Every structure is written in C-alpha cells, then in structure tokens.
C-alpha cells in the first residue's frame, strides 16, 4: 500500500503557520503544543525586544519572555479572546518585566564600574564618543520618564503598537495613552535638543 503525498497547503495548515493567532490559541488551550510553538515563534522576537527595552539586560529579557510564555501556556484556558493574542502576550510580558525590575538590586554607581576598552581606538574616536554620549543621553532621558510614560513610549515607538493595543496592555484609556506619549515625547525632545 503506497502513501498518498500530502499537498503542501495541507502540510502548512497542519503545522499551523498560516492559521490566525486566535485559532492557534484555541488549539493551544486544548493542549496542542505545536500550535503554541507557532505562537512563540511568531511573537517571541518582538516580546524579547520589548523586554530588552524595559530591562536593559539581554539575559533578564530572555528570562522575562520565557516566564511570560510559560505563564501564558498555563493561563491559555482562561484566555477569552477579548484582545488579540499578541496584545495579551504584551501585557503578560510587561507585567513580568515590571516584577523583575522591582526585585532588582540597586544599580552600581558608575564610579565603581571599570570602563571597557575601546574595540578599535583608531576608527573615528570622536564620532564614536559622540554616538556613545548621545546614546547615554537618550538612555538617561528615558530613565527619567515616569514608568507609565516610558512604557507607552517603548510600546509605541519601539514595538509599533496602536494606541488601542497600548491602552489594553497598560489597562488605561486611549486618551491616557495619548497624554503619556505626548509628555514622553516632549521630555525626550527637550533632553535630546543638544544632540540635534
């Protein structure tokens, strides 16, 4: 008895790569690990980028996203599809990052940190120093924003979420999101004026 060849479209559907998040989430809630794996693959990179922005440390970011996906896997039966899966995952990831930030030890003073050696001291040192200083100024300006403004700015400017999605993730109104973004952008613009 010979086996029939599976059409490529049927194989893609079986793997779930062409299915919408909502259907994959339903399948995953029923215990389909393959569907959940597709969701992880589809959204993992964006969530990792968000976590890096919030935590500043790649290892902490990976841990936060991994914990967020583990939490999501456990909570999938509770997921009611009132929001898109992506937005739901953003909320879980943001909450995990905020928890990790609260548990962090206080930062070490810059005076006690040994400055790393330059990779290539001969390649445009003035430009490299200026870029480093501008990046440090932006990081400092972001750190000076209140937590709500910083989170809204990251979700909008770095992650590209809509105002509605940000409102859902932060559990606020779209008007509140717009206000926070306005204040964050104004503060950042003022802080970065010397670098223009």
CSV table of C-alpha atoms in Angstrom, one decimal:
chain,number,residue,atom,x,y,z
A,1,UNK,CA,0.0,0.0,0.0
A,2,UNK,CA,1.5,3.3,-1.0
A,3,UNK,CA,1.2,6.5,1.0
A,4,UNK,CA,-0.5,9.5,-0.6
A,5,UNK,CA,1.5,12.7,-0.8
A,6,UNK,CA,0.2,15.5,1.4
A,7,UNK,CA,-0.4,18.7,-0.6
A,8,UNK,CA,1.9,21.5,0.5
A,9,UNK,CA,-1.1,23.7,1.6
A,10,UNK,CA,-2.4,20.9,3.8
A,11,UNK,CA,1.0,20.5,5.4
A,12,UNK,CA,1.3,24.2,6.2
A,13,UNK,CA,-2.2,24.2,7.7
A,14,UNK,CA,-1.2,21.1,9.8
A,15,UNK,CA,1.8,23.0,11.1
A,16,UNK,CA,-0.4,26.0,11.8
A,17,UNK,CA,1.9,28.6,10.2
A,18,UNK,CA,-0.9,30.0,8.1
A,19,UNK,CA,-3.5,30.0,10.9
A,20,UNK,CA,-4.5,33.2,12.7
A,21,UNK,CA,-3.4,33.7,16.3
A,22,UNK,CA,-6.9,33.3,17.6
A,23,UNK,CA,-7.3,29.7,16.2
A,24,UNK,CA,-3.8,28.8,17.3
A,25,UNK,CA,-4.6,30.0,20.8
A,26,UNK,CA,-7.7,27.9,20.9
A,27,UNK,CA,-5.8,24.8,19.7
A,28,UNK,CA,-3.0,25.5,22.2
A,29,UNK,CA,-5.6,25.9,25.0
A,30,UNK,CA,-6.8,22.4,24.1
A,31,UNK,CA,-3.2,21.1,24.6
A,32,UNK,CA,-1.8,21.4,21.1
A,33,UNK,CA,1.9,22.2,21.8
A,34,UNK,CA,2.6,22.6,18.1
A,35,UNK,CA,0.1,25.5,17.8
A,36,UNK,CA,1.7,27.1,20.9
A,37,UNK,CA,5.2,26.7,19.4
A,38,UNK,CA,4.0,28.6,16.3
A,39,UNK,CA,2.7,31.4,18.5
A,40,UNK,CA,6.0,31.5,20.4
A,41,UNK,CA,7.9,31.7,17.1
A,42,UNK,CA,5.6,34.3,15.7
A,43,UNK,CA,5.8,36.7,18.7
A,44,UNK,CA,8.9,35.8,20.6
A,45,UNK,CA,11.3,38.2,18.8
A,46,UNK,CA,9.0,41.3,19.4
A,47,UNK,CA,8.5,40.4,23.0
A,48,UNK,CA,12.2,39.9,23.5
A,49,UNK,CA,12.8,43.4,22.0
A,50,UNK,CA,10.2,44.9,24.4
A,51,UNK,CA,11.8,43.1,27.4
A,52,UNK,CA,15.3,44.3,26.4
A,53,UNK,CA,14.0,47.9,26.3
A,54,UNK,CA,12.4,47.6,29.6
A,55,UNK,CA,15.1,45.7,31.5
A,56,UNK,CA,18.3,46.7,29.6
A,57,UNK,CA,19.9,43.3,30.1
A,58,UNK,CA,19.6,40.6,27.5
A,59,UNK,CA,19.7,37.7,30.0
A,60,UNK,CA,17.0,39.3,32.1
A,61,UNK,CA,14.9,40.0,28.9
A,62,UNK,CA,15.2,36.3,27.8
A,63,UNK,CA,14.2,35.1,31.3
A,64,UNK,CA,11.2,37.5,31.4
A,65,UNK,CA,9.9,36.4,28.0
A,66,UNK,CA,10.4,32.7,28.8
A,67,UNK,CA,8.5,33.2,32.0
A,68,UNK,CA,5.8,35.1,30.1
A,69,UNK,CA,5.3,32.3,27.7
A,70,UNK,CA,5.2,29.7,30.5
A,71,UNK,CA,2.6,31.8,32.2
A,72,UNK,CA,0.6,32.2,29.0
A,73,UNK,CA,0.7,28.4,28.4
A,74,UNK,CA,-0.7,27.8,31.9
A,75,UNK,CA,-3.3,30.5,31.5
A,76,UNK,CA,-4.5,29.7,28.0
A,77,UNK,CA,-7.7,28.1,29.1
A,78,UNK,CA,-8.6,31.4,30.8
A,79,UNK,CA,-7.8,33.5,27.6
A,80,UNK,CA,-11.2,34.9,26.5
A,81,UNK,CA,-10.1,36.4,23.1
A,82,UNK,CA,-11.3,39.9,24.2
A,83,UNK,CA,-8.0,41.1,23.0
A,84,UNK,CA,-5.6,39.8,20.3
A,85,UNK,CA,-3.2,37.2,21.5
A,86,UNK,CA,-0.3,39.5,20.7
A,87,UNK,CA,-1.7,42.2,23.0
A,88,UNK,CA,-2.4,39.6,25.7
A,89,UNK,CA,1.2,38.5,25.5
A,90,UNK,CA,2.5,42.1,25.7
A,91,UNK,CA,0.5,42.6,28.9
A,92,UNK,CA,1.9,39.4,30.4
A,93,UNK,CA,5.5,40.3,29.3
A,94,UNK,CA,5.2,43.9,30.6
A,95,UNK,CA,3.9,42.6,34.0
A,96,UNK,CA,6.8,40.1,34.2
A,97,UNK,CA,9.4,42.9,33.4
A,98,UNK,CA,7.9,45.2,36.0
A,99,UNK,CA,8.1,42.5,38.6
A,100,UNK,CA,11.7,41.8,37.7
A,101,UNK,CA,12.6,45.5,37.9
A,102,UNK,CA,11.1,45.7,41.4
A,103,UNK,CA,13.2,42.7,42.6
A,104,UNK,CA,16.5,44.0,41.1
A,105,UNK,CA,19.3,45.1,43.4
A,106,UNK,CA,20.0,48.8,43.3
A,107,UNK,CA,22.3,49.9,40.4
A,108,UNK,CA,26.0,50.1,40.9
A,109,UNK,CA,27.5,53.6,40.9
A,110,UNK,CA,29.2,54.4,37.7
A,111,UNK,CA,32.3,55.5,39.6
A,112,UNK,CA,32.9,51.8,40.7
A,113,UNK,CA,32.5,50.3,37.2
A,114,UNK,CA,35.6,49.8,35.1
A,115,UNK,CA,35.3,51.4,31.7
A,116,UNK,CA,35.7,48.8,28.9
A,117,UNK,CA,38.5,49.2,26.4
A,118,UNK,CA,37.5,50.6,23.0
A,119,UNK,CA,37.3,47.9,20.3
A,120,UNK,CA,39.1,50.0,17.7
A,121,UNK,CA,40.6,53.1,19.1
A,122,UNK,CA,41.8,54.3,15.8
A,123,UNK,CA,38.5,54.3,13.9
A,124,UNK,CA,36.9,57.8,14.2
A,125,UNK,CA,37.2,58.1,18.0
A,126,UNK,CA,35.4,61.5,18.1
A,127,UNK,CA,32.4,60.2,16.2
A,128,UNK,CA,32.3,57.0,18.3
A,129,UNK,CA,32.5,59.1,21.5
A,130,UNK,CA,29.7,61.4,20.3
A,131,UNK,CA,27.4,58.4,19.4
A,132,UNK,CA,28.1,56.8,22.8
A,133,UNK,CA,27.3,60.1,24.6
A,134,UNK,CA,24.1,60.6,22.6
A,135,UNK,CA,23.0,57.0,23.3
A,136,UNK,CA,23.8,57.5,27.0
A,137,UNK,CA,21.8,60.8,27.0
A,138,UNK,CA,18.8,59.0,25.4
A,139,UNK,CA,19.0,56.2,28.0
A,140,UNK,CA,19.2,58.7,30.8
A,141,UNK,CA,16.3,60.7,29.4
A,142,UNK,CA,14.2,57.5,29.1
A,143,UNK,CA,15.1,56.5,32.7
A,144,UNK,CA,14.0,60.0,33.9
A,145,UNK,CA,10.5,59.5,32.4
A,146,UNK,CA,7.8,58.2,34.8
A,147,UNK,CA,7.2,54.5,34.4
A,148,UNK,CA,3.9,54.9,32.6
A,149,UNK,CA,5.3,57.4,30.0
A,150,UNK,CA,8.3,55.2,29.4
A,151,UNK,CA,6.2,52.1,28.9
A,152,UNK,CA,3.9,53.8,26.5
A,153,UNK,CA,6.8,55.3,24.5
A,154,UNK,CA,8.5,51.9,24.2
A,155,UNK,CA,5.3,50.1,23.2
A,156,UNK,CA,4.5,52.8,20.5
A,157,UNK,CA,7.9,53.9,19.2
A,158,UNK,CA,9.9,50.7,19.6
A,159,UNK,CA,7.2,48.0,19.3
A,160,UNK,CA,4.8,49.8,17.0
A,161,UNK,CA,1.6,49.0,18.9
A,162,UNK,CA,-1.5,51.0,18.2
A,163,UNK,CA,-3.0,53.4,20.8
A,164,UNK,CA,-5.8,50.9,21.4
A,165,UNK,CA,-3.3,48.0,22.0
A,166,UNK,CA,-1.2,50.1,24.3
A,167,UNK,CA,-4.4,51.0,26.3
A,168,UNK,CA,-5.2,47.4,26.7
A,169,UNK,CA,-1.7,46.4,27.7
A,170,UNK,CA,-1.4,49.2,30.3
A,171,UNK,CA,-5.1,48.9,31.3
A,172,UNK,CA,-5.8,52.6,30.7
A,173,UNK,CA,-7.8,54.6,28.2
A,174,UNK,CA,-6.5,55.6,24.7
A,175,UNK,CA,-6.7,59.2,25.9
A,176,UNK,CA,-4.4,58.4,28.8
A,177,UNK,CA,-2.0,56.7,26.4
A,178,UNK,CA,-2.0,59.7,24.1
A,179,UNK,CA,-1.3,62.1,27.0
A,180,UNK,CA,1.5,59.9,28.3
A,181,UNK,CA,3.1,59.7,24.9
A,182,UNK,CA,2.8,63.5,24.4
A,183,UNK,CA,4.5,64.2,27.7
A,184,UNK,CA,7.2,61.5,27.0
A,185,UNK,CA,7.9,62.8,23.5
A,186,UNK,CA,8.1,66.4,24.8
A,187,UNK,CA,10.5,65.4,27.6
A,188,UNK,CA,12.7,63.4,25.3
A,189,UNK,CA,12.8,66.1,22.7
A,190,UNK,CA,13.9,68.6,25.3
A,191,UNK,CA,16.6,66.2,26.6
A,192,UNK,CA,17.9,65.4,23.2
A,193,UNK,CA,17.9,69.0,21.8
A,194,UNK,CA,21.7,69.4,22.4
A,195,UNK,CA,22.3,66.4,20.1
A,196,UNK,CA,20.4,67.7,17.1
